[in-house]
mmCIF file of C-alpha atoms and ligand atoms in Angstrom:
data_model
loop_
_atom_site.group_PDB
_atom_site.id
_atom_site.type_symbol
_atom_site.label_atom_id
_atom_site.label_comp_id
_atom_site.label_asym_id
_atom_site.label_seq_id
_atom_site.Cartn_x
_atom_site.Cartn_y
_atom_site.Cartn_z
ATOM 1 C CA MET A 6 164.480 51.479 34.223
ATOM 2 C CA MET A 7 160.793 52.260 34.446
ATOM 3 C CA GLN A 8 159.630 52.804 38.023
ATOM 4 C CA ARG A 9 156.226 54.424 37.905
ATOM 5 C CA ILE A 10 153.395 53.981 35.438
ATOM 6 C CA ALA A 11 149.858 55.320 35.310
ATOM 7 C CA VAL A 12 146.591 53.796 34.140
ATOM 8 C CA LEU A 13 143.316 55.350 33.022
ATOM 9 C CA THR A 14 140.039 54.342 31.398
ATOM 10 C CA SER A 15 138.590 56.586 28.713
ATOM 11 C CA GLY A 16 135.549 56.841 26.426
ATOM 12 C CA GLY A 17 132.465 54.650 26.835
ATOM 13 C CA ASP A 18 132.884 52.130 29.626
ATOM 14 C CA SER A 19 132.736 48.409 28.962
ATOM 15 C CA PRO A 20 132.343 45.337 31.172
ATOM 16 C CA GLY A 21 135.788 43.941 31.938
ATOM 17 C CA MET A 22 137.578 47.286 32.234
ATOM 18 C CA ASN A 23 137.917 46.636 35.961
ATOM 19 C CA ALA A 24 139.551 43.277 35.319
ATOM 20 C CA ALA A 25 142.003 45.075 33.020
ATOM 21 C CA ILE A 26 142.796 47.730 35.673
ATOM 22 C CA ARG A 27 143.346 44.962 38.214
ATOM 23 C CA ALA A 28 145.729 43.188 35.851
ATOM 24 C CA VAL A 29 147.730 46.355 35.155
ATOM 25 C CA VAL A 30 148.032 47.229 38.841
ATOM 26 C CA ARG A 31 148.884 43.756 40.109
ATOM 27 C CA LYS A 32 151.257 42.844 37.289
ATOM 28 C CA ALA A 33 153.097 46.147 37.716
ATOM 29 C CA ILE A 34 153.393 45.790 41.484
ATOM 30 C CA TYR A 35 154.515 42.168 41.048
ATOM 31 C CA HIS A 36 157.448 43.502 39.027
ATOM 32 C CA GLY A 37 158.252 46.202 41.549
ATOM 33 C CA LEU A 38 156.683 49.159 39.714
ATOM 34 C CA GLU A 39 154.508 51.837 41.274
ATOM 35 C CA VAL A 40 151.106 52.583 39.782
ATOM 36 C CA ILE A 41 149.164 55.838 39.667
ATOM 37 C CA GLY A 42 145.432 55.531 38.993
ATOM 38 C CA ILE A 43 144.027 58.431 36.977
ATOM 39 C CA GLN A 44 140.322 59.178 37.528
ATOM 40 C CA ARG A 45 137.838 60.132 34.756
ATOM 41 C CA GLY A 46 140.127 59.468 31.820
ATOM 42 C CA TYR A 47 141.952 62.390 30.252
ATOM 43 C CA SER A 48 139.858 64.831 32.323
ATOM 44 C CA GLY A 49 141.511 63.568 35.498
ATOM 45 C CA PHE A 50 144.874 63.551 33.724
ATOM 46 C CA ILE A 51 144.469 67.280 33.066
ATOM 47 C CA GLU A 52 143.038 68.095 36.492
ATOM 48 C CA ALA A 53 145.541 66.005 38.498
ATOM 49 C CA ASP A 54 142.736 63.783 39.748
ATOM 50 C CA MET A 55 145.038 60.853 40.413
ATOM 51 C CA GLY A 56 146.758 58.937 43.149
ATOM 52 C CA PRO A 57 148.774 55.844 43.996
ATOM 53 C CA MET A 58 147.171 52.420 43.740
ATOM 54 C CA ASN A 59 148.116 49.339 45.732
ATOM 55 C CA LEU A 60 147.187 45.657 45.671
ATOM 56 C CA GLY A 61 144.086 46.406 47.745
ATOM 57 C CA SER A 62 142.875 49.184 45.422
ATOM 58 C CA VAL A 63 141.852 46.538 42.905
ATOM 59 C CA ALA A 64 140.500 43.941 45.328
ATOM 60 C CA ASP A 65 137.006 42.627 44.645
ATOM 61 C CA ILE A 66 136.566 44.259 41.238
ATOM 62 C CA VAL A 67 137.356 41.459 38.773
ATOM 63 C CA HIS A 68 133.646 40.606 38.493
ATOM 64 C CA ARG A 69 132.236 44.116 38.368
ATOM 65 C CA GLY A 70 131.057 46.023 35.311
ATOM 66 C CA GLY A 71 131.898 49.698 34.816
ATOM 67 C CA THR A 72 135.252 51.139 35.807
ATOM 68 C CA VAL A 73 136.405 52.009 39.323
ATOM 69 C CA LEU A 74 138.637 54.687 37.789
ATOM 70 C CA ARG A 75 135.540 56.276 36.210
ATOM 71 C CA THR A 76 135.657 57.447 32.622
ATOM 72 C CA ALA A 77 134.968 60.486 30.476
ATOM 73 C CA ARG A 78 135.189 61.812 26.960
ATOM 74 C CA SER A 79 137.494 64.816 27.298
ATOM 75 C CA GLU A 80 137.214 67.657 24.813
ATOM 76 C CA GLU A 81 140.004 69.555 26.550
ATOM 77 C CA PHE A 82 142.564 66.817 25.864
ATOM 78 C CA LYS A 83 141.979 67.424 22.146
ATOM 79 C CA THR A 84 143.533 70.869 22.576
ATOM 80 C CA PRO A 85 147.294 71.598 22.928
ATOM 81 C CA GLU A 86 146.544 73.563 26.124
ATOM 82 C CA GLY A 87 144.766 70.586 27.679
ATOM 83 C CA ARG A 88 147.608 68.243 26.790
ATOM 84 C CA SER A 89 150.189 70.619 28.183
ATOM 85 C CA LYS A 90 148.338 70.648 31.538
ATOM 86 C CA ALA A 91 148.376 66.839 31.440
ATOM 87 C CA PHE A 92 152.122 66.877 30.788
ATOM 88 C CA ALA A 93 152.663 69.101 33.805
ATOM 89 C CA ASN A 94 151.043 66.314 35.845
ATOM 90 C CA VAL A 95 153.238 63.697 34.194
ATOM 91 C CA GLN A 96 156.217 65.610 35.589
ATOM 92 C CA ARG A 97 154.617 66.345 38.926
ATOM 93 C CA PHE A 98 153.711 62.702 39.570
ATOM 94 C CA GLY A 99 156.832 61.236 37.965
ATOM 95 C CA ILE A 100 154.881 59.135 35.457
ATOM 96 C CA GLN A 101 157.152 57.246 33.036
ATOM 97 C CA GLY A 102 154.605 55.197 31.117
ATOM 98 C CA LEU A 103 150.842 55.183 30.589
ATOM 99 C CA VAL A 104 148.276 52.444 29.971
ATOM 100 C CA VAL A 105 145.113 53.728 28.281
ATOM 101 C CA ILE A 106 142.111 51.403 28.404
ATOM 102 C CA GLY A 107 139.521 52.580 25.880
ATOM 103 C CA GLY A 108 138.505 52.828 22.251
ATOM 104 C CA ASP A 109 139.989 54.308 19.097
ATOM 105 C CA GLY A 110 139.236 57.916 20.077
ATOM 106 C CA SER A 111 141.159 57.428 23.301
ATOM 107 C CA PHE A 112 144.095 55.927 21.408
ATOM 108 C CA LYS A 113 144.217 58.833 19.047
ATOM 109 C CA GLY A 114 144.617 61.202 22.002
ATOM 110 C CA ALA A 115 147.334 58.963 23.424
ATOM 111 C CA GLU A 116 149.258 58.922 20.179
ATOM 112 C CA VAL A 117 149.195 62.699 19.788
ATOM 113 C CA PHE A 118 150.308 63.064 23.407
ATOM 114 C CA ASN A 119 153.199 60.692 22.828
ATOM 115 C CA ARG A 120 154.310 62.587 19.757
ATOM 116 C CA GLU A 121 154.288 65.885 21.647
ATOM 117 C CA TYR A 122 155.706 64.785 24.991
ATOM 118 C CA ASN A 123 157.376 61.448 24.315
ATOM 119 C CA LEU A 124 155.596 59.559 27.106
ATOM 120 C CA PRO A 125 155.442 55.822 26.282
ATOM 121 C CA VAL A 126 151.816 54.770 25.934
ATOM 122 C CA ILE A 127 150.236 51.330 25.561
ATOM 123 C CA GLY A 128 146.568 50.989 24.558
ATOM 124 C CA VAL A 129 144.249 48.257 25.810
ATOM 125 C CA PRO A 130 141.109 47.942 23.648
ATOM 126 C CA GLY A 131 138.024 48.336 25.823
ATOM 127 C CA THR A 132 134.751 48.961 24.010
ATOM 128 C CA ILE A 133 131.569 46.974 23.574
ATOM 129 C CA ASP A 134 131.578 47.919 19.866
ATOM 130 C CA ASN A 135 134.480 45.601 18.898
ATOM 131 C CA ASP A 136 135.386 47.976 16.098
ATOM 132 C CA ILE A 137 139.124 48.334 16.686
ATOM 133 C CA THR A 138 141.639 47.313 14.053
ATOM 134 C CA GLY A 139 144.422 45.101 15.437
ATOM 135 C CA THR A 140 142.331 42.898 17.698
ATOM 136 C CA GLU A 141 139.676 40.287 17.079
ATOM 137 C CA PHE A 142 138.059 41.080 20.420
ATOM 138 C CA SER A 143 137.860 44.178 22.541
ATOM 139 C CA ILE A 144 137.063 44.006 26.243
ATOM 140 C CA GLY A 145 133.307 44.132 26.894
ATOM 141 C CA PHE A 146 132.073 42.946 23.526
ATOM 142 C CA ASP A 147 131.412 39.382 24.642
ATOM 143 C CA THR A 148 129.429 40.554 27.667
ATOM 144 C CA ALA A 149 127.445 43.010 25.543
ATOM 145 C CA ILE A 150 126.428 40.456 22.921
ATOM 146 C CA ASN A 151 125.434 38.016 25.643
ATOM 147 C CA THR A 152 123.225 40.739 27.102
ATOM 148 C CA VAL A 153 121.653 41.295 23.683
ATOM 149 C CA VAL A 154 121.145 37.563 23.102
ATOM 150 C CA GLU A 155 119.439 37.251 26.476
ATOM 151 C CA ALA A 156 117.121 40.088 25.453
ATOM 152 C CA ILE A 157 116.411 38.415 22.107
ATOM 153 C CA ASN A 158 115.506 35.171 23.905
ATOM 154 C CA LYS A 159 113.022 36.985 26.107
ATOM 155 C CA ILE A 160 111.511 38.933 23.254
ATOM 156 C CA ARG A 161 111.270 35.748 21.212
ATOM 157 C CA ASP A 162 108.970 34.200 23.854
ATOM 158 C CA THR A 163 106.421 36.966 23.749
ATOM 159 C CA ALA A 164 106.861 37.445 19.987
ATOM 160 C CA THR A 165 105.874 33.815 19.408
ATOM 161 C CA SER A 166 102.884 33.981 21.746
ATOM 162 C CA HIS A 167 101.499 37.017 19.957
ATOM 163 C CA GLU A 168 102.826 36.247 16.451
ATOM 164 C CA ARG A 169 104.427 39.656 16.291
ATOM 165 C CA THR A 170 107.294 41.341 14.491
ATOM 166 C CA PHE A 171 109.874 42.807 16.852
ATOM 167 C CA ILE A 172 112.528 45.374 16.123
ATOM 168 C CA LEU A 173 115.422 45.472 18.564
ATOM 169 C CA GLU A 174 117.715 48.491 18.437
ATOM 170 C CA VAL A 175 121.197 47.796 19.755
ATOM 171 C CA MET A 176 124.285 49.968 20.317
ATOM 172 C CA GLY A 177 126.882 50.729 17.682
ATOM 173 C CA ARG A 178 126.930 54.294 16.470
ATOM 174 C CA GLU A 179 129.537 53.527 13.857
ATOM 175 C CA SER A 180 129.815 49.780 14.011
ATOM 176 C CA GLY A 181 127.453 46.873 13.355
ATOM 177 C CA TYR A 182 129.445 44.217 15.194
ATOM 178 C CA ILE A 183 127.098 43.914 18.152
ATOM 179 C CA ALA A 184 124.072 43.730 15.852
ATOM 180 C CA LEU A 185 125.737 41.216 13.565
ATOM 181 C CA MET A 186 127.056 38.765 16.130
ATOM 182 C CA ALA A 187 124.071 38.977 18.479
ATOM 183 C CA GLY A 188 121.792 38.677 15.440
ATOM 184 C CA LEU A 189 123.526 35.497 14.335
ATOM 185 C CA ALA A 190 123.505 34.029 17.847
ATOM 186 C CA GLY A 191 119.896 35.037 18.426
ATOM 187 C CA GLY A 192 118.560 33.867 15.053
ATOM 188 C CA ALA A 193 117.353 37.270 13.883
ATOM 189 C CA GLU A 194 115.503 37.461 10.550
ATOM 190 C CA SER A 195 117.260 40.619 9.397
ATOM 191 C CA ILE A 196 120.215 42.602 10.699
ATOM 192 C CA LEU A 197 120.651 46.270 9.776
ATOM 193 C CA ILE A 198 124.159 47.668 10.216
ATOM 194 C CA PRO A 199 125.811 50.983 9.335
ATOM 195 C CA GLU A 200 128.518 49.344 7.185
ATOM 196 C CA LEU A 201 126.035 48.097 4.585
ATOM 197 C CA ARG A 202 123.264 49.744 2.670
ATOM 198 C CA GLN A 203 120.105 47.664 3.067
ATOM 199 C CA SER A 204 116.627 48.426 1.833
ATOM 200 C CA ILE A 205 113.556 48.199 4.025
ATOM 201 C CA GLU A 206 111.769 46.686 1.001
ATOM 202 C CA GLU A 207 114.089 43.679 1.157
ATOM 203 C CA VAL A 208 113.499 43.345 4.890
ATOM 204 C CA CYS A 209 109.739 43.454 4.276
ATOM 205 C CA ASP A 210 109.896 40.889 1.450
ATOM 206 C CA LYS A 211 111.806 38.517 3.678
ATOM 207 C CA LEU A 212 109.313 39.032 6.477
ATOM 208 C CA LYS A 213 106.376 38.267 4.174
ATOM 209 C CA ARG A 214 108.065 35.140 2.798
ATOM 210 C CA GLY A 215 108.713 33.936 6.333
ATOM 211 C CA TYR A 216 105.173 34.436 7.533
ATOM 212 C CA LYS A 217 103.864 32.756 4.364
ATOM 213 C CA ARG A 218 105.792 29.600 5.125
ATOM 214 C CA GLY A 219 104.481 29.553 8.681
ATOM 215 C CA LYS A 220 106.915 31.575 10.806
ATOM 216 C CA LEU A 221 105.276 32.597 14.065
ATOM 217 C CA HIS A 222 107.294 35.716 14.651
ATOM 218 C CA SER A 223 110.204 37.752 13.340
ATOM 219 C CA ILE A 224 113.022 39.596 15.026
ATOM 220 C CA ILE A 225 114.925 42.373 13.303
ATOM 221 C CA ILE A 226 118.102 43.754 14.838
ATOM 222 C CA VAL A 227 119.000 47.346 14.050
ATOM 223 C CA ALA A 228 122.342 48.896 15.005
ATOM 224 C CA GLU A 229 121.685 52.464 16.187
ATOM 225 C CA GLY A 230 124.139 53.749 13.580
ATOM 226 C CA ALA A 231 122.145 52.157 10.731
ATOM 227 C CA ALA A 232 118.717 53.565 11.547
ATOM 228 C CA SER A 233 116.368 54.349 14.387
ATOM 229 C CA GLY A 234 114.518 51.262 15.585
ATOM 230 C CA LEU A 235 111.322 53.284 15.957
ATOM 231 C CA GLU A 236 111.592 54.511 12.368
ATOM 232 C CA VAL A 237 112.224 50.992 11.034
ATOM 233 C CA GLY A 238 109.207 49.724 12.982
ATOM 234 C CA LYS A 239 107.027 52.447 11.518
ATOM 235 C CA GLN A 240 108.202 51.828 7.960
ATOM 236 C CA ILE A 241 107.645 48.070 8.179
ATOM 237 C CA ARG A 242 104.173 48.616 9.612
ATOM 238 C CA GLU A 243 103.302 50.988 6.797
ATOM 239 C CA MET A 244 104.730 48.744 4.076
ATOM 240 C CA THR A 245 103.384 45.405 5.265
ATOM 241 C CA GLY A 246 100.479 46.137 7.574
ATOM 242 C CA LEU A 247 102.159 43.937 10.197
ATOM 243 C CA GLU A 248 101.985 44.901 13.838
ATOM 244 C CA THR A 249 105.500 45.901 14.902
ATOM 245 C CA LYS A 250 106.911 46.354 18.401
ATOM 246 C CA VAL A 251 110.153 48.180 19.073
ATOM 247 C CA THR A 252 112.600 47.689 21.952
ATOM 248 C CA ILE A 253 115.632 49.926 22.385
ATOM 249 C CA LEU A 254 118.212 48.229 24.577
ATOM 250 C CA GLY A 255 120.392 51.312 25.094
ATOM 251 C CA HIS A 256 122.918 51.558 27.874
ATOM 252 C CA LEU A 257 121.977 48.345 29.616
ATOM 253 C CA GLN A 258 124.303 46.797 27.017
ATOM 254 C CA ARG A 259 127.213 48.642 28.593
ATOM 255 C CA GLY A 260 126.775 47.303 32.114
ATOM 256 C CA GLY A 261 126.633 44.042 33.978
ATOM 257 C CA THR A 262 129.090 41.546 35.329
ATOM 258 C CA PRO A 263 131.677 40.686 32.665
ATOM 259 C CA THR A 264 131.637 37.200 31.171
ATOM 260 C CA ALA A 265 134.503 34.831 31.901
ATOM 261 C CA PHE A 266 135.762 35.483 28.365
ATOM 262 C CA ASP A 267 135.971 39.238 28.937
ATOM 263 C CA ARG A 268 137.679 38.810 32.309
ATOM 264 C CA ILE A 269 140.285 36.456 30.840
ATOM 265 C CA LEU A 270 140.848 38.749 27.869
ATOM 266 C CA ALA A 271 141.153 41.804 30.128
ATOM 267 C CA SER A 272 143.553 40.040 32.480
ATOM 268 C CA GLN A 273 145.819 38.944 29.637
ATOM 269 C CA MET A 274 145.730 42.297 27.892
ATOM 270 C CA GLY A 275 146.312 44.361 31.041
ATOM 271 C CA ALA A 276 149.312 42.230 32.004
ATOM 272 C CA LYS A 277 150.737 42.378 28.485
ATOM 273 C CA ALA A 278 150.488 46.179 28.474
ATOM 274 C CA VAL A 279 152.723 46.327 31.556
ATOM 275 C CA GLU A 280 155.196 43.870 30.036
ATOM 276 C CA LEU A 281 155.417 45.985 26.906
ATOM 277 C CA LEU A 282 156.118 49.153 28.875
ATOM 278 C CA MET A 283 158.832 47.365 30.833
ATOM 279 C CA GLU A 284 160.400 46.170 27.575
ATOM 280 C CA GLY A 285 160.609 49.753 26.352
ATOM 281 C CA CYS A 286 157.774 49.442 23.851
ATOM 282 C CA ARG A 287 155.797 52.615 23.187
ATOM 283 C CA ASN A 288 152.824 53.677 21.136
ATOM 284 C CA HIS A 289 151.413 50.203 20.708
ATOM 285 C CA MET A 290 148.084 48.563 21.377
ATOM 286 C CA VAL A 291 147.632 45.066 22.706
ATOM 287 C CA GLY A 292 145.287 42.873 20.719
ATOM 288 C CA MET A 293 144.013 39.313 20.525
ATOM 289 C CA VAL A 294 144.942 37.782 17.185
ATOM 290 C CA ALA A 295 144.465 34.067 16.487
ATOM 291 C CA GLY A 296 144.276 33.296 20.187
ATOM 292 C CA LYS A 297 147.451 35.176 21.138
ATOM 293 C CA VAL A 298 147.876 38.557 22.802
ATOM 294 C CA VAL A 299 150.066 40.614 20.487
ATOM 295 C CA ALA A 300 151.129 44.241 20.059
ATOM 296 C CA SER A 301 150.434 46.409 17.029
ATOM 297 C CA PRO A 302 151.160 50.101 16.361
ATOM 298 C CA LEU A 303 148.627 52.353 18.061
ATOM 299 C CA GLU A 304 148.171 54.276 14.851
ATOM 300 C CA ALA A 305 146.671 51.289 13.054
ATOM 301 C CA ALA A 306 143.905 51.216 15.630
ATOM 302 C CA PHE A 307 142.471 54.596 14.718
ATOM 303 C CA HIS A 308 143.371 54.758 11.036
ATOM 304 C CA GLY A 309 140.316 53.066 9.640
ATOM 305 C CA LYS A 310 137.597 51.069 11.333
ATOM 306 C CA ARG A 311 137.725 47.330 11.542
ATOM 307 C CA PRO A 312 135.742 46.086 8.531
ATOM 308 C CA ILE A 313 132.637 44.022 9.095
ATOM 309 C CA ASP A 314 132.879 40.272 8.455
ATOM 310 C CA LEU A 315 130.740 39.803 5.362
ATOM 311 C CA GLU A 316 130.870 36.024 5.651
ATOM 312 C CA ILE A 317 129.143 36.236 9.012
ATOM 313 C CA TYR A 318 126.580 38.633 7.590
ATOM 314 C CA ASN A 319 125.813 36.293 4.700
ATOM 315 C CA LEU A 320 125.660 33.307 7.026
ATOM 316 C CA ALA A 321 123.177 35.039 9.319
ATOM 317 C CA ASN A 322 121.009 35.755 6.270
ATOM 318 C CA ILE A 323 121.179 32.192 4.994
ATOM 319 C CA LEU A 324 120.360 30.682 8.372
ATOM 320 C CA SER A 325 117.293 32.883 8.815
ATOM 321 C CA ILE A 326 115.546 32.240 5.478
HETATM 322 O O1 F6P B 16 131.401 53.214 22.076
HETATM 323 C C1 F6P B 16 130.455 52.473 22.737
HETATM 324 C C2 F6P B 16 129.064 53.031 22.593
HETATM 325 O O2 F6P B 16 128.284 52.256 23.441
HETATM 326 C C3 F6P B 16 128.484 53.094 21.217
HETATM 327 O O3 F6P B 16 128.016 51.886 20.712
HETATM 328 C C4 F6P B 16 127.364 54.065 21.464
HETATM 329 O O4 F6P B 16 126.865 54.591 20.322
HETATM 330 C C5 F6P B 16 128.022 55.077 22.314
HETATM 331 O O5 F6P B 16 129.002 54.358 23.042
HETATM 332 C C6 F6P B 16 127.108 55.815 23.231
HETATM 333 O O6 F6P B 16 127.849 56.546 24.121
HETATM 334 P P1 F6P B 16 127.327 57.564 25.220
HETATM 335 O O7 F6P B 16 125.847 57.403 25.322
HETATM 336 O O8 F6P B 16 128.036 57.168 26.452
HETATM 337 O O9 F6P B 16 127.747 58.883 24.752
#
């Protein structure tokens, strides 16, 4: 019988991680388990920066962005020496199962650790990028795209007044999901994403056609992994003579109070992770598929990125002609 589990957040933070931590802690305690909170992801795992959590440890956090457990990207955990230090702490603290809230990089570390030391691990997808195979939504994505859409709305006001072309650079080093979905919701003219090769000429042609038929402004969304917003702005200016303005949203997309959707998702996923550990499941990730929280092998989550939805991309293009 499992008696003590641990929880950590790892990689880039995302709004709703706190709601997930709260769900793990409260669900576990509800079932009579003890919970150890590990600080700063795998760094704290290695350095024994951890301690017991109780019902009060997760009070008043369901609505807060960030992660109360802090997070980090640990290079040391990628080494056998680092993982062996972490295992010493598994023994020292009597940890029998681990919930890792993070992205694919974090899951990869968890899987390797499980293979070496046989500690049952359950992954909870938390990343604004929404690029994880095995789930239609990762925690934080909904909040992030709402942040981007709010920015697009504001930029749209001033863009119309001045009849300007705006370039908005959004996050997504390897994934265009934020750009794509926020672009569709915000009515962007063009969306540049790392998954597809797109020419600036095409973007410029579309811009010119739009202005010719009386458009008052244009908004182009660029995922940081596709190109630099500043560079795209410069190229469009040079190719069309249009005045371009560039806004880089950066890390403000990673913060803020999580939306109701993200809190509900995080609560369901965190609770499911505990259930899975109690059932003896190991090396799985929880995911939302067709409205249900399900488990899939952890491996699937980091073997190959979630492909972009081309139908959505085509739709966004059609609707912005
Ligand atoms: O993984 C989430 C993400 O926000 C990416 O979209 C972004 O490229 C990256 O993290 C930036 O991470 P950081 O600035 O924290 O290293």
